[in-house]
PDB file of C-alpha atoms and ligand atoms in Angstrom:
ATOM      1  CA  MET A  36     -14.126  13.062  23.726  1.00 77.00           C
ATOM      2  CA  SER A  37     -12.986  10.250  21.531  1.00 92.00           C
ATOM      3  CA  ALA A  38     -11.827  10.176  17.922  1.00 97.00           C
ATOM      4  CA  GLU A  39     -13.989   9.287  14.947  1.00 98.00           C
ATOM      5  CA  ILE A  40     -12.895   5.970  13.451  1.00 98.00           C
ATOM      6  CA  ILE A  41     -11.608   5.975   9.882  1.00 98.00           C
ATOM      7  CA  ASP A  42     -13.173   2.836   8.440  1.00 99.00           C
ATOM      8  CA  GLY A  43     -10.690   1.593   5.835  1.00 98.00           C
ATOM      9  CA  LYS A  44     -12.525  -1.652   5.331  1.00 98.00           C
ATOM     10  CA  MET A  45     -15.696   0.199   4.339  1.00 98.00           C
ATOM     11  CA  VAL A  46     -13.904   2.625   1.998  1.00 99.00           C
ATOM     12  CA  ALA A  47     -12.008  -0.311   0.437  1.00 98.00           C
ATOM     13  CA  GLU A  48     -15.341  -2.063  -0.238  1.00 98.00           C
ATOM     14  CA  LEU A  49     -16.609   1.083  -1.992  1.00 98.00           C
ATOM     15  CA  LEU A  50     -13.457   1.080  -4.135  1.00 98.00           C
ATOM     16  CA  TYR A  51     -13.968  -2.593  -4.956  1.00 98.00           C
ATOM     17  CA  LYS A  52     -17.471  -1.818  -6.160  1.00 98.00           C
ATOM     18  CA  ARG A  53     -16.165   0.967  -8.385  1.00 98.00           C
ATOM     19  CA  VAL A  54     -13.337  -1.129  -9.831  1.00 98.00           C
ATOM     20  CA  LYS A  55     -15.700  -4.060 -10.406  1.00 98.00           C
ATOM     21  CA  GLU A  56     -18.070  -1.851 -12.409  1.00 98.00           C
ATOM     22  CA  ASP A  57     -15.157  -0.382 -14.387  1.00 98.00           C
ATOM     23  CA  VAL A  58     -13.849  -3.881 -15.160  1.00 98.00           C
ATOM     24  CA  GLN A  59     -17.311  -4.876 -16.407  1.00 98.00           C
ATOM     25  CA  GLN A  60     -17.470  -1.779 -18.640  1.00 98.00           C
ATOM     26  CA  TRP A  61     -13.983  -2.485 -19.950  1.00 98.00           C
ATOM     27  CA  CYS A  62     -14.833  -6.086 -20.808  1.00 98.00           C
ATOM     28  CA  LYS A  63     -18.160  -5.130 -22.394  1.00 98.00           C
ATOM     29  CA  LYS A  64     -16.185  -3.052 -24.895  1.00 97.00           C
ATOM     30  CA  GLY A  65     -14.516  -6.260 -26.086  1.00 96.00           C
ATOM     31  CA  ASN A  66     -11.344  -6.147 -24.014  1.00 97.00           C
ATOM     32  CA  ARG A  67     -10.133  -9.229 -22.160  1.00 97.00           C
ATOM     33  CA  ARG A  68     -10.186  -9.214 -18.356  1.00 98.00           C
ATOM     34  CA  PRO A  69      -7.264  -7.463 -16.631  1.00 98.00           C
ATOM     35  CA  PHE A  70      -4.647  -9.985 -15.493  1.00 98.00           C
ATOM     36  CA  LEU A  71      -2.401  -9.709 -12.433  1.00 99.00           C
ATOM     37  CA  GLN A  72       0.624 -11.998 -12.186  1.00 99.00           C
ATOM     38  CA  VAL A  73       1.663 -12.486  -8.565  1.00 99.00           C
ATOM     39  CA  ILE A  74       5.124 -13.896  -7.859  1.00 98.00           C
ATOM     40  CA  LEU A  75       5.707 -15.385  -4.416  1.00 98.00           C
ATOM     41  CA  VAL A  76       9.264 -16.355  -3.494  1.00 98.00           C
ATOM     42  CA  GLY A  77       9.664 -18.727  -0.550  1.00 97.00           C
ATOM     43  CA  ASP A  78       7.170 -19.699   2.120  1.00 95.00           C
ATOM     44  CA  GLU A  79       7.160 -16.836   4.612  1.00 93.00           C
ATOM     45  CA  PRO A  80       3.733 -17.176   6.338  1.00 92.00           C
ATOM     46  CA  ALA A  81       2.924 -13.430   6.158  1.00 92.00           C
ATOM     47  CA  SER A  82       3.714 -13.347   2.430  1.00 95.00           C
ATOM     48  CA  ILE A  83       1.435 -16.332   1.839  1.00 96.00           C
ATOM     49  CA  ILE A  84      -1.390 -14.544   3.670  1.00 96.00           C
ATOM     50  CA  TYR A  85      -0.846 -11.307   1.701  1.00 98.00           C
ATOM     51  CA  THR A  86      -0.846 -13.061  -1.690  1.00 98.00           C
ATOM     52  CA  GLY A  87      -4.007 -14.932  -0.653  1.00 98.00           C
ATOM     53  CA  THR A  88      -5.706 -11.648   0.267  1.00 98.00           C
ATOM     54  CA  LYS A  89      -4.771 -10.176  -3.108  1.00 98.00           C
ATOM     55  CA  THR A  90      -6.067 -13.216  -5.010  1.00 98.00           C
ATOM     56  CA  LYS A  91      -9.398 -12.942  -3.192  1.00 98.00           C
ATOM     57  CA  ALA A  92      -9.595  -9.219  -3.970  1.00 98.00           C
ATOM     58  CA  CYS A  93      -8.991  -9.953  -7.682  1.00 99.00           C
ATOM     59  CA  GLN A  94     -11.828 -12.488  -7.644  1.00 98.00           C
ATOM     60  CA  GLN A  95     -14.103  -9.949  -5.995  1.00 98.00           C
ATOM     61  CA  VAL A  96     -13.581  -7.330  -8.732  1.00 98.00           C
ATOM     62  CA  GLY A  97     -13.303  -9.658 -11.734  1.00 98.00           C
ATOM     63  CA  ILE A  98      -9.568  -9.372 -12.341  1.00 98.00           C
ATOM     64  CA  GLU A  99      -7.858 -12.588 -13.411  1.00 98.00           C
ATOM     65  CA  THR A 100      -4.816 -13.604 -11.433  1.00 98.00           C
ATOM     66  CA  ASP A 101      -2.238 -16.319 -11.003  1.00 98.00           C
ATOM     67  CA  THR A 102       0.308 -16.797  -8.249  1.00 98.00           C
ATOM     68  CA  MET A 103       3.640 -18.250  -9.285  1.00 98.00           C
ATOM     69  CA  VAL A 104       5.276 -19.863  -6.254  1.00 98.00           C
ATOM     70  CA  LEU A 105       9.080 -20.037  -6.453  1.00 98.00           C
ATOM     71  CA  GLN A 106      11.530 -21.717  -4.095  1.00 98.00           C
ATOM     72  CA  ASP A 107      13.514 -19.382  -1.868  1.00 96.00           C
ATOM     73  CA  THR A 108      16.720 -20.896  -3.274  1.00 97.00           C
ATOM     74  CA  ILE A 109      16.053 -19.232  -6.642  1.00 98.00           C
ATOM     75  CA  SER A 110      18.911 -17.023  -7.904  1.00 98.00           C
ATOM     76  CA  GLU A 111      18.481 -13.373  -8.786  1.00 98.00           C
ATOM     77  CA  ASN A 112      19.235 -14.225 -12.438  1.00 98.00           C
ATOM     78  CA  GLU A 113      16.574 -16.917 -12.570  1.00 98.00           C
ATOM     79  CA  LEU A 114      13.987 -14.630 -10.970  1.00 98.00           C
ATOM     80  CA  THR A 115      14.909 -11.786 -13.312  1.00 98.00           C
ATOM     81  CA  GLU A 116      14.490 -14.104 -16.316  1.00 98.00           C
ATOM     82  CA  ILE A 117      10.993 -15.062 -15.130  1.00 98.00           C
ATOM     83  CA  ILE A 118      10.081 -11.395 -14.700  1.00 98.00           C
ATOM     84  CA  HIS A 119      11.350 -10.620 -18.206  1.00 98.00           C
ATOM     85  CA  SER A 120       9.107 -13.328 -19.650  1.00 98.00           C
ATOM     86  CA  CYS A 121       6.146 -11.742 -17.809  1.00 98.00           C
ATOM     87  CA  ASN A 122       7.148  -8.333 -19.198  1.00 98.00           C
ATOM     88  CA  THR A 123       6.840  -9.592 -22.778  1.00 98.00           C
ATOM     89  CA  ASN A 124       3.706 -11.689 -22.171  1.00 98.00           C
ATOM     90  CA  TYR A 125       0.776  -9.816 -23.766  1.00 96.00           C
ATOM     91  CA  ASP A 126      -1.705 -11.595 -21.500  1.00 97.00           C
ATOM     92  CA  ILE A 127      -0.239 -10.038 -18.328  1.00 98.00           C
ATOM     93  CA  ASP A 128      -1.159  -6.466 -17.367  1.00 98.00           C
ATOM     94  CA  GLY A 129       0.287  -6.215 -13.875  1.00 98.00           C
ATOM     95  CA  ILE A 130       3.255  -7.919 -12.206  1.00 98.00           C
ATOM     96  CA  LEU A 131       3.626  -8.027  -8.434  1.00 98.00           C
ATOM     97  CA  VAL A 132       6.577  -9.576  -6.612  1.00 98.00           C
ATOM     98  CA  GLN A 133       5.442 -10.131  -3.022  1.00 98.00           C
ATOM     99  CA  MET A 134       7.608  -8.467  -0.369  1.00 96.00           C
ATOM    100  CA  PRO A 135       9.604  -9.167   1.690  1.00 93.00           C
ATOM    101  CA  LEU A 136      11.999 -11.180  -0.485  1.00 95.00           C
ATOM    102  CA  PRO A 137      14.457 -13.736   0.925  1.00 94.00           C
ATOM    103  CA  SER A 138      17.582 -11.873   2.044  1.00 94.00           C
ATOM    104  CA  HIS A 139      19.901 -13.162  -0.727  1.00 95.00           C
ATOM    105  CA  LEU A 140      17.777 -11.366  -3.336  1.00 97.00           C
ATOM    106  CA  SER A 141      18.155  -7.624  -3.888  1.00 97.00           C
ATOM    107  CA  LYS A 142      14.748  -5.993  -3.730  1.00 95.00           C
ATOM    108  CA  TYR A 143      15.902  -3.151  -5.985  1.00 95.00           C
ATOM    109  CA  SER A 144      17.382  -5.346  -8.724  1.00 97.00           C
ATOM    110  CA  VAL A 145      14.240  -7.468  -8.783  1.00 98.00           C
ATOM    111  CA  ILE A 146      11.916  -4.444  -8.915  1.00 98.00           C
ATOM    112  CA  GLU A 147      13.972  -2.848 -11.700  1.00 98.00           C
ATOM    113  CA  ALA A 148      13.513  -5.974 -13.794  1.00 98.00           C
ATOM    114  CA  ILE A 149       9.754  -5.327 -13.928  1.00 98.00           C
ATOM    115  CA  ASP A 150       8.519  -3.301 -16.909  1.00 98.00           C
ATOM    116  CA  HIS A 151       7.471  -0.017 -15.283  1.00 98.00           C
ATOM    117  CA  ARG A 152       4.221  -0.122 -17.274  1.00 98.00           C
ATOM    118  CA  LYS A 153       3.316  -3.347 -15.435  1.00 98.00           C
ATOM    119  CA  ASP A 154       4.646  -2.244 -12.020  1.00 98.00           C
ATOM    120  CA  VAL A 155       1.278  -2.098 -10.224  1.00 98.00           C
ATOM    121  CA  ASP A 156       3.028  -1.821  -6.831  1.00 98.00           C
ATOM    122  CA  GLY A 157       4.583   1.479  -7.952  1.00 98.00           C
ATOM    123  CA  PHE A 158       8.046   0.483  -6.692  1.00 98.00           C
ATOM    124  CA  HIS A 159      10.001   0.846  -9.956  1.00 98.00           C
ATOM    125  CA  PRO A 160      12.409   3.833 -10.089  1.00 98.00           C
ATOM    126  CA  MET A 161      10.470   5.176 -13.100  1.00 98.00           C
ATOM    127  CA  ASN A 162       7.265   5.309 -11.046  1.00 97.00           C
ATOM    128  CA  VAL A 163       8.982   6.605  -7.903  1.00 97.00           C
ATOM    129  CA  GLY A 164      10.679   9.303  -9.982  1.00 96.00           C
ATOM    130  CA  ARG A 165       7.500  10.285 -11.780  1.00 96.00           C
ATOM    131  CA  LEU A 166       5.686  10.517  -8.429  1.00 96.00           C
ATOM    132  CA  SER A 167       8.296  13.014  -7.238  1.00 94.00           C
ATOM    133  CA  LEU A 168       7.765  15.012 -10.429  1.00 94.00           C
ATOM    134  CA  ASP A 169       3.969  15.048 -10.010  1.00 92.00           C
ATOM    135  CA  GLN A 170       3.549  13.099 -13.245  1.00 94.00           C
ATOM    136  CA  PRO A 171       1.105  10.268 -13.942  1.00 94.00           C
ATOM    137  CA  CYS A 172       2.477   6.983 -12.611  1.00 96.00           C
ATOM    138  CA  PHE A 173       1.641   3.888 -10.623  1.00 98.00           C
ATOM    139  CA  LYS A 174       1.577   5.023  -7.018  1.00 97.00           C
ATOM    140  CA  SER A 175       2.739   2.858  -4.127  1.00 98.00           C
ATOM    141  CA  CYS A 176      -0.494   1.283  -2.861  1.00 98.00           C
ATOM    142  CA  THR A 177      -0.221   1.968   0.883  1.00 98.00           C
ATOM    143  CA  PRO A 178       0.479   5.727   0.749  1.00 98.00           C
ATOM    144  CA  ALA A 179      -2.007   6.085  -2.123  1.00 98.00           C
ATOM    145  CA  GLY A 180      -4.571   4.330   0.085  1.00 98.00           C
ATOM    146  CA  VAL A 181      -3.860   6.760   2.925  1.00 98.00           C
ATOM    147  CA  MET A 182      -4.417   9.757   0.613  1.00 98.00           C
ATOM    148  CA  GLU A 183      -7.668   8.161  -0.552  1.00 98.00           C
ATOM    149  CA  LEU A 184      -8.842   7.830   3.078  1.00 98.00           C
ATOM    150  CA  LEU A 185      -8.044  11.481   3.832  1.00 98.00           C
ATOM    151  CA  LYS A 186      -9.967  12.485   0.718  1.00 97.00           C
ATOM    152  CA  TYR A 187     -12.958  10.255   1.517  1.00 98.00           C
ATOM    153  CA  TYR A 188     -13.343  11.740   5.007  1.00 98.00           C
ATOM    154  CA  SER A 189     -12.710  15.284   3.717  1.00 97.00           C
ATOM    155  CA  ILE A 190      -9.805  15.694   6.131  1.00 98.00           C
ATOM    156  CA  PRO A 191      -7.962  18.891   5.132  1.00 97.00           C
ATOM    157  CA  VAL A 192      -4.324  18.413   4.163  1.00 97.00           C
ATOM    158  CA  LYS A 193      -3.440  21.748   2.544  1.00 97.00           C
ATOM    159  CA  SER A 194      -1.155  23.872   4.756  1.00 97.00           C
ATOM    160  CA  LYS A 195      -1.391  21.372   7.630  1.00 98.00           C
ATOM    161  CA  HIS A 196       1.667  20.007   9.373  1.00 98.00           C
ATOM    162  CA  ALA A 197       1.963  16.334   8.425  1.00 98.00           C
ATOM    163  CA  VAL A 198       4.516  14.227  10.270  1.00 98.00           C
ATOM    164  CA  VAL A 199       5.523  10.859   8.826  1.00 98.00           C
ATOM    165  CA  VAL A 200       7.222   8.473  11.241  1.00 98.00           C
ATOM    166  CA  GLY A 201       9.226   5.888   9.294  1.00 98.00           C
ATOM    167  CA  ALA A 202      11.227   6.514   6.137  1.00 96.00           C
ATOM    168  CA  SER A 203      10.915   3.198   4.281  1.00 95.00           C
ATOM    169  CA  THR A 204      11.159   3.431   0.504  1.00 94.00           C
ATOM    170  CA  ILE A 205       7.831   1.628   0.094  1.00 93.00           C
ATOM    171  CA  VAL A 206       5.671   3.588   2.556  1.00 96.00           C
ATOM    172  CA  GLY A 207       7.211   6.484   4.500  1.00 97.00           C
ATOM    173  CA  SER A 208       9.141   8.148   1.731  1.00 97.00           C
ATOM    174  CA  PRO A 209       6.407   8.121  -0.987  1.00 98.00           C
ATOM    175  CA  MET A 210       3.898   9.071   1.745  1.00 98.00           C
ATOM    176  CA  ALA A 211       5.881  12.231   2.493  1.00 98.00           C
ATOM    177  CA  VAL A 212       6.117  13.010  -1.221  1.00 97.00           C
ATOM    178  CA  MET A 213       2.352  12.662  -1.710  1.00 97.00           C
ATOM    179  CA  LEU A 214       1.551  14.822   1.323  1.00 98.00           C
ATOM    180  CA  SER A 215       3.926  17.587   0.313  1.00 96.00           C
ATOM    181  CA  ARG A 216       3.405  17.715  -3.472  1.00 89.00           C
ATOM    182  CA  GLU A 217       1.482  20.573  -4.915  1.00 78.00           C
ATOM    183  CA  ASN A 218      -1.445  18.565  -6.244  1.00 80.00           C
ATOM    184  CA  SER A 219      -5.095  18.330  -5.272  1.00 76.00           C
ATOM    185  CA  THR A 220      -4.617  16.269  -2.106  1.00 82.00           C
ATOM    186  CA  GLY A 221      -1.149  17.415  -1.027  1.00 85.00           C
ATOM    187  CA  LYS A 222       0.265  20.804  -0.055  1.00 94.00           C
ATOM    188  CA  ALA A 223       1.050  19.878   3.556  1.00 97.00           C
ATOM    189  CA  THR A 224       4.176  20.997   5.370  1.00 97.00           C
ATOM    190  CA  THR A 225       5.802  17.635   5.867  1.00 98.00           C
ATOM    191  CA  THR A 226       8.341  16.273   8.321  1.00 98.00           C
ATOM    192  CA  ILE A 227       9.886  12.803   8.047  1.00 98.00           C
ATOM    193  CA  CYS A 228      11.093  11.139  11.251  1.00 98.00           C
ATOM    194  CA  HIS A 229      13.170   7.958  11.339  1.00 97.00           C
ATOM    195  CA  LYS A 230      15.394   5.954  13.620  1.00 95.00           C
ATOM    196  CA  TYR A 231      18.019   8.689  13.687  1.00 97.00           C
ATOM    197  CA  THR A 232      15.539  11.342  14.809  1.00 98.00           C
ATOM    198  CA  ARG A 233      16.802  12.662  18.138  1.00 97.00           C
ATOM    199  CA  ASP A 234      13.615  13.726  19.866  1.00 98.00           C
ATOM    200  CA  LEU A 235      10.643  12.025  18.244  1.00 98.00           C
ATOM    201  CA  THR A 236       8.086  13.662  20.558  1.00 98.00           C
ATOM    202  CA  ALA A 237       9.389  17.139  19.681  1.00 98.00           C
ATOM    203  CA  HIS A 238       8.149  16.465  16.131  1.00 98.00           C
ATOM    204  CA  THR A 239       5.038  14.356  16.699  1.00 98.00           C
ATOM    205  CA  ILE A 240       3.590  16.818  19.238  1.00 98.00           C
ATOM    206  CA  GLY A 241       3.270  19.478  16.500  1.00 98.00           C
ATOM    207  CA  ALA A 242       1.557  17.209  13.979  1.00 98.00           C
ATOM    208  CA  ASP A 243      -1.914  18.006  12.634  1.00 98.00           C
ATOM    209  CA  ILE A 244      -1.735  14.725  10.724  1.00 98.00           C
ATOM    210  CA  LEU A 245       0.472  11.938  12.086  1.00 99.00           C
ATOM    211  CA  ILE A 246       1.255   9.010   9.804  1.00 98.00           C
ATOM    212  CA  VAL A 247       3.026   6.164  11.558  1.00 98.00           C
ATOM    213  CA  ALA A 248       4.806   3.513   9.515  1.00 98.00           C
ATOM    214  CA  ALA A 249       7.650   2.434  11.759  1.00 98.00           C
ATOM    215  CA  GLY A 250       6.838  -1.229  12.396  1.00 97.00           C
ATOM    216  CA  GLN A 251       7.034  -0.856  16.165  1.00 97.00           C
ATOM    217  CA  PRO A 252       4.021  -1.657  18.363  1.00 97.00           C
ATOM    218  CA  ASN A 253       2.969   1.106  20.791  1.00 97.00           C
ATOM    219  CA  LEU A 254       5.599   3.546  19.501  1.00 98.00           C
ATOM    220  CA  ILE A 255       3.142   6.469  19.643  1.00 98.00           C
ATOM    221  CA  LYS A 256       1.546   7.222  23.016  1.00 98.00           C
ATOM    222  CA  ALA A 257      -0.996   9.861  24.043  1.00 98.00           C
ATOM    223  CA  GLU A 258       1.580  12.245  25.543  1.00 98.00           C
ATOM    224  CA  MET A 259       3.370  12.429  22.159  1.00 98.00           C
ATOM    225  CA  VAL A 260       0.441  13.985  20.256  1.00 98.00           C
ATOM    226  CA  LYS A 261      -1.651  17.125  20.478  1.00 98.00           C
ATOM    227  CA  GLN A 262      -5.397  17.384  21.003  1.00 98.00           C
ATOM    228  CA  GLY A 263      -7.349  16.962  17.759  1.00 98.00           C
ATOM    229  CA  VAL A 264      -4.595  15.220  15.770  1.00 98.00           C
ATOM    230  CA  VAL A 265      -5.485  12.958  12.827  1.00 98.00           C
ATOM    231  CA  ILE A 266      -3.783   9.578  13.356  1.00 99.00           C
ATOM    232  CA  ILE A 267      -3.046   7.244  10.443  1.00 99.00           C
ATOM    233  CA  ASP A 268      -1.564   4.001  11.744  1.00 99.00           C
ATOM    234  CA  VAL A 269       0.150   2.048   8.973  1.00 98.00           C
ATOM    235  CA  GLY A 270       1.804  -0.490  11.291  1.00 98.00           C
ATOM    236  CA  ILE A 271       0.915  -4.181  10.969  1.00 97.00           C
ATOM    237  CA  ASN A 272       2.510  -6.067  13.859  1.00 97.00           C
ATOM    238  CA  ARG A 273       1.755  -9.630  14.916  1.00 94.00           C
ATOM    239  CA  ILE A 274       1.514 -10.032  18.683  1.00 94.00           C
ATOM    240  CA  ALA A 275       1.287 -13.495  20.264  1.00 94.00           C
ATOM    241  CA  ASP A 276      -2.183 -13.903  21.766  1.00 94.00           C
ATOM    242  CA  GLU A 277      -3.475 -17.283  22.916  1.00 94.00           C
ATOM    243  CA  THR A 278      -7.061 -16.041  23.108  1.00 94.00           C
ATOM    244  CA  HIS A 279      -7.105 -15.567  19.318  1.00 94.00           C
ATOM    245  CA  GLU A 280      -7.778 -18.539  17.056  1.00 90.00           C
ATOM    246  CA  LYS A 281      -4.596 -18.063  15.027  1.00 89.00           C
ATOM    247  CA  GLY A 282      -2.455 -17.621  18.157  1.00 93.00           C
ATOM    248  CA  TYR A 283      -1.736 -13.980  17.346  1.00 94.00           C
ATOM    249  CA  ARG A 284      -3.470 -10.671  16.777  1.00 95.00           C
ATOM    250  CA  LEU A 285      -2.633  -7.615  14.702  1.00 96.00           C
ATOM    251  CA  VAL A 286      -1.697  -4.306  16.314  1.00 97.00           C
ATOM    252  CA  GLY A 287      -0.494  -1.053  14.784  1.00 98.00           C
ATOM    253  CA  ASP A 288       2.336   1.280  15.791  1.00 98.00           C
ATOM    254  CA  VAL A 289       0.018   3.453  17.879  1.00 98.00           C
ATOM    255  CA  ASP A 290      -1.236   2.860  21.417  1.00 98.00           C
ATOM    256  CA  PHE A 291      -4.801   3.024  20.121  1.00 98.00           C
ATOM    257  CA  GLU A 292      -6.728   3.127  23.411  1.00 97.00           C
ATOM    258  CA  SER A 293      -4.797   6.044  24.917  1.00 97.00           C
ATOM    259  CA  VAL A 294      -4.317   8.051  21.709  1.00 98.00           C
ATOM    260  CA  ARG A 295      -7.946   7.808  20.522  1.00 98.00           C
ATOM    261  CA  ILE A 296      -9.065  10.016  23.410  1.00 97.00           C
ATOM    262  CA  LYS A 297      -6.968  12.928  22.134  1.00 98.00           C
ATOM    263  CA  ALA A 298      -7.328  12.422  18.385  1.00 98.00           C
ATOM    264  CA  SER A 299     -10.056  13.787  16.117  1.00 98.00           C
ATOM    265  CA  TRP A 300      -9.704  10.913  13.638  1.00 98.00           C
ATOM    266  CA  ILE A 301      -7.902   7.583  13.938  1.00 98.00           C
ATOM    267  CA  THR A 302      -7.425   4.448  11.832  1.00 98.00           C
ATOM    268  CA  PRO A 303      -7.804   1.084  13.589  1.00 98.00           C
ATOM    269  CA  VAL A 304      -5.594  -1.969  13.035  1.00 98.00           C
ATOM    270  CA  PRO A 305      -6.856  -4.194  11.540  1.00 97.00           C
ATOM    271  CA  GLY A 306      -9.413  -2.600   9.236  1.00 98.00           C
ATOM    272  CA  GLY A 307      -7.714   0.763   8.662  1.00 98.00           C
ATOM    273  CA  VAL A 308      -4.984   1.302   6.092  1.00 98.00           C
ATOM    274  CA  GLY A 309      -4.408  -2.427   5.329  1.00 98.00           C
ATOM    275  CA  PRO A 310      -7.573  -3.025   3.300  1.00 98.00           C
ATOM    276  CA  MET A 311      -6.922   0.203   1.349  1.00 98.00           C
ATOM    277  CA  THR A 312      -3.499  -1.111   0.264  1.00 98.00           C
ATOM    278  CA  VAL A 313      -5.134  -4.069  -1.426  1.00 98.00           C
ATOM    279  CA  ALA A 314      -7.941  -1.958  -2.922  1.00 98.00           C
ATOM    280  CA  MET A 315      -5.422   0.440  -4.492  1.00 98.00           C
ATOM    281  CA  LEU A 316      -3.660  -2.557  -6.028  1.00 98.00           C
ATOM    282  CA  MET A 317      -6.911  -3.460  -7.788  1.00 98.00           C
ATOM    283  CA  LYS A 318      -7.221   0.104  -9.058  1.00 98.00           C
ATOM    284  CA  ASN A 319      -3.624   0.051 -10.345  1.00 98.00           C
ATOM    285  CA  THR A 320      -4.118  -3.291 -12.089  1.00 98.00           C
ATOM    286  CA  LEU A 321      -7.170  -2.020 -13.965  1.00 98.00           C
ATOM    287  CA  LEU A 322      -5.187   1.094 -14.918  1.00 98.00           C
ATOM    288  CA  ALA A 323      -2.342  -1.103 -16.202  1.00 98.00           C
ATOM    289  CA  ALA A 324      -4.800  -3.014 -18.385  1.00 98.00           C
ATOM    290  CA  LYS A 325      -6.312   0.167 -19.764  1.00 97.00           C
ATOM    291  CA  LYS A 326      -2.910   1.644 -20.524  1.00 90.00           C
ATOM    292  CA  SER A 327      -1.591  -1.563 -22.053  1.00 77.00           C
ATOM    293  CA  VAL A 328       0.303  -0.638 -25.216  1.00 55.00           C
ATOM    294  CA  TYR A 329       0.019  -4.144 -26.554  1.00 54.00           C
ATOM    295  CA  PRO A 330      -2.506  -5.352 -29.158  1.00 49.00           C
ATOM    296  CA  LYS A 331      -5.568  -7.189 -27.868  1.00 47.00           C
TER     297      LYS A 331
HETATM  298  C1  BQF B1060      -6.290  -5.211   7.754  1.00 54.59           C
HETATM  299  C2  BQF B1060       2.551  -5.673   4.115  1.00 54.59           C
HETATM  300  C3  BQF B1060       4.367  -5.300   5.640  1.00 54.59           C
HETATM  301  C4  BQF B1060       5.258  -5.954   4.774  1.00 54.59           C
HETATM  302  C5  BQF B1060       4.808  -6.457   3.576  1.00 54.59           C
HETATM  303  C6  BQF B1060      -5.848  -5.905   5.389  1.00 54.59           C
HETATM  304  C7  BQF B1060      -3.613  -6.335   4.605  1.00 54.59           C
HETATM  305  C8  BQF B1060      -3.134  -6.080   5.879  1.00 54.59           C
HETATM  306  C9  BQF B1060      -4.006  -5.725   6.900  1.00 54.59           C
HETATM  307  C10 BQF B1060      -2.679  -6.687   3.486  1.00 54.59           C
HETATM  308  C11 BQF B1060       1.140  -5.597   3.722  1.00 54.59           C
HETATM  309  C12 BQF B1060       0.133  -4.943   4.606  1.00 54.59           C
HETATM  310  C13 BQF B1060       0.738  -6.192   2.519  1.00 54.59           C
HETATM  311  C14 BQF B1060      -5.364  -5.638   6.660  1.00 54.59           C
HETATM  312  C15 BQF B1060      -0.695  -6.229   2.082  1.00 54.59           C
HETATM  313  C16 BQF B1060      -1.191  -4.717   3.903  1.00 54.59           C
HETATM  314  O1  BQF B1060      -7.466  -5.591   7.749  1.00 54.59           O
HETATM  315  O2  BQF B1060      -5.857  -4.424   8.609  1.00 54.59           O
HETATM  316  C17 BQF B1060      -4.982  -6.239   4.352  1.00 54.59           C
HETATM  317  O3  BQF B1060      -2.906  -7.687   2.840  1.00 54.59           O
HETATM  318  N1  BQF B1060      -1.578  -5.900   3.161  1.00 54.59           N
HETATM  319  C18 BQF B1060       1.733  -6.806   1.691  1.00 54.59           C
HETATM  320  O4  BQF B1060       1.429  -7.323   0.621  1.00 54.59           O
HETATM  321  O5  BQF B1060       3.022  -6.831   2.071  1.00 54.59           O
HETATM  322  C19 BQF B1060       3.461  -6.318   3.251  1.00 54.59           C
HETATM  323  C20 BQF B1060       3.027  -5.166   5.320  1.00 54.59           C
END
């Protein structure tokens, strides 16, 4: 037996189609196109790729976008000033500061500078807080994309034991909140594991749903999971590989080939959670435009 593949690329394409139609409807009513302002600080190759992917996604669904490229020597004050001017710019619906930031900039100070009503990444304390309270908010795109995948494939979550490996503020922590909240897709008994967890296998072996967002290739092996587990691999790791045109390939945090034999469902890398992250960003940007409190 081998697991069914969760096709994130396909589900993301379906979402794109839906958002594109919604954008058309929205514009037909006389509204201007939604606008996403992307801010890229420095020239980290991965960040350049991610902002490029997001620009292409915007073009696909009819959302306007611009990427502001800033030198990595910029001060926190200068960056905050730029964000403030985006906050008050009526033409901008969503603001996204590409992560990771150069190390001299505090991620949290920069995120807090964004107007929470334009925080389409869902990283602002207002949105994180509202998520915890089960109130409407912008939801962090990666965990929201995972919930969307579980829903699409009708994978039951209620009363299951979900184990999240990795406690980052952007993925692991909101993921655990979404799985455990008492809303339509949540209601799982949820365990969070992290680098201080003593016996990782003792936790992962009991998981009905295992979400891995640790950033460590091959962390999860077949002997660490039970038969029939649902595996969601959030890891995006670049491994040097001369046989690939770019000189590297992407792998997740899960030893895919060994684990797939035991799992009932599994996400591949690439083509699993990654495309959903970008699709959820499109959904959030349209939502930001629709909720815009500013005059047209
Ligand atoms: C795919 C990200 C770590 C740190 C900062 C499609 C993406 C990735 C993979 C993508 C990610 C990861 C993004 C695939 C955005 C997801 O086919 O598997 C899309 O563009 N992502 C980011 O903006 O910042 C990150 C991971």
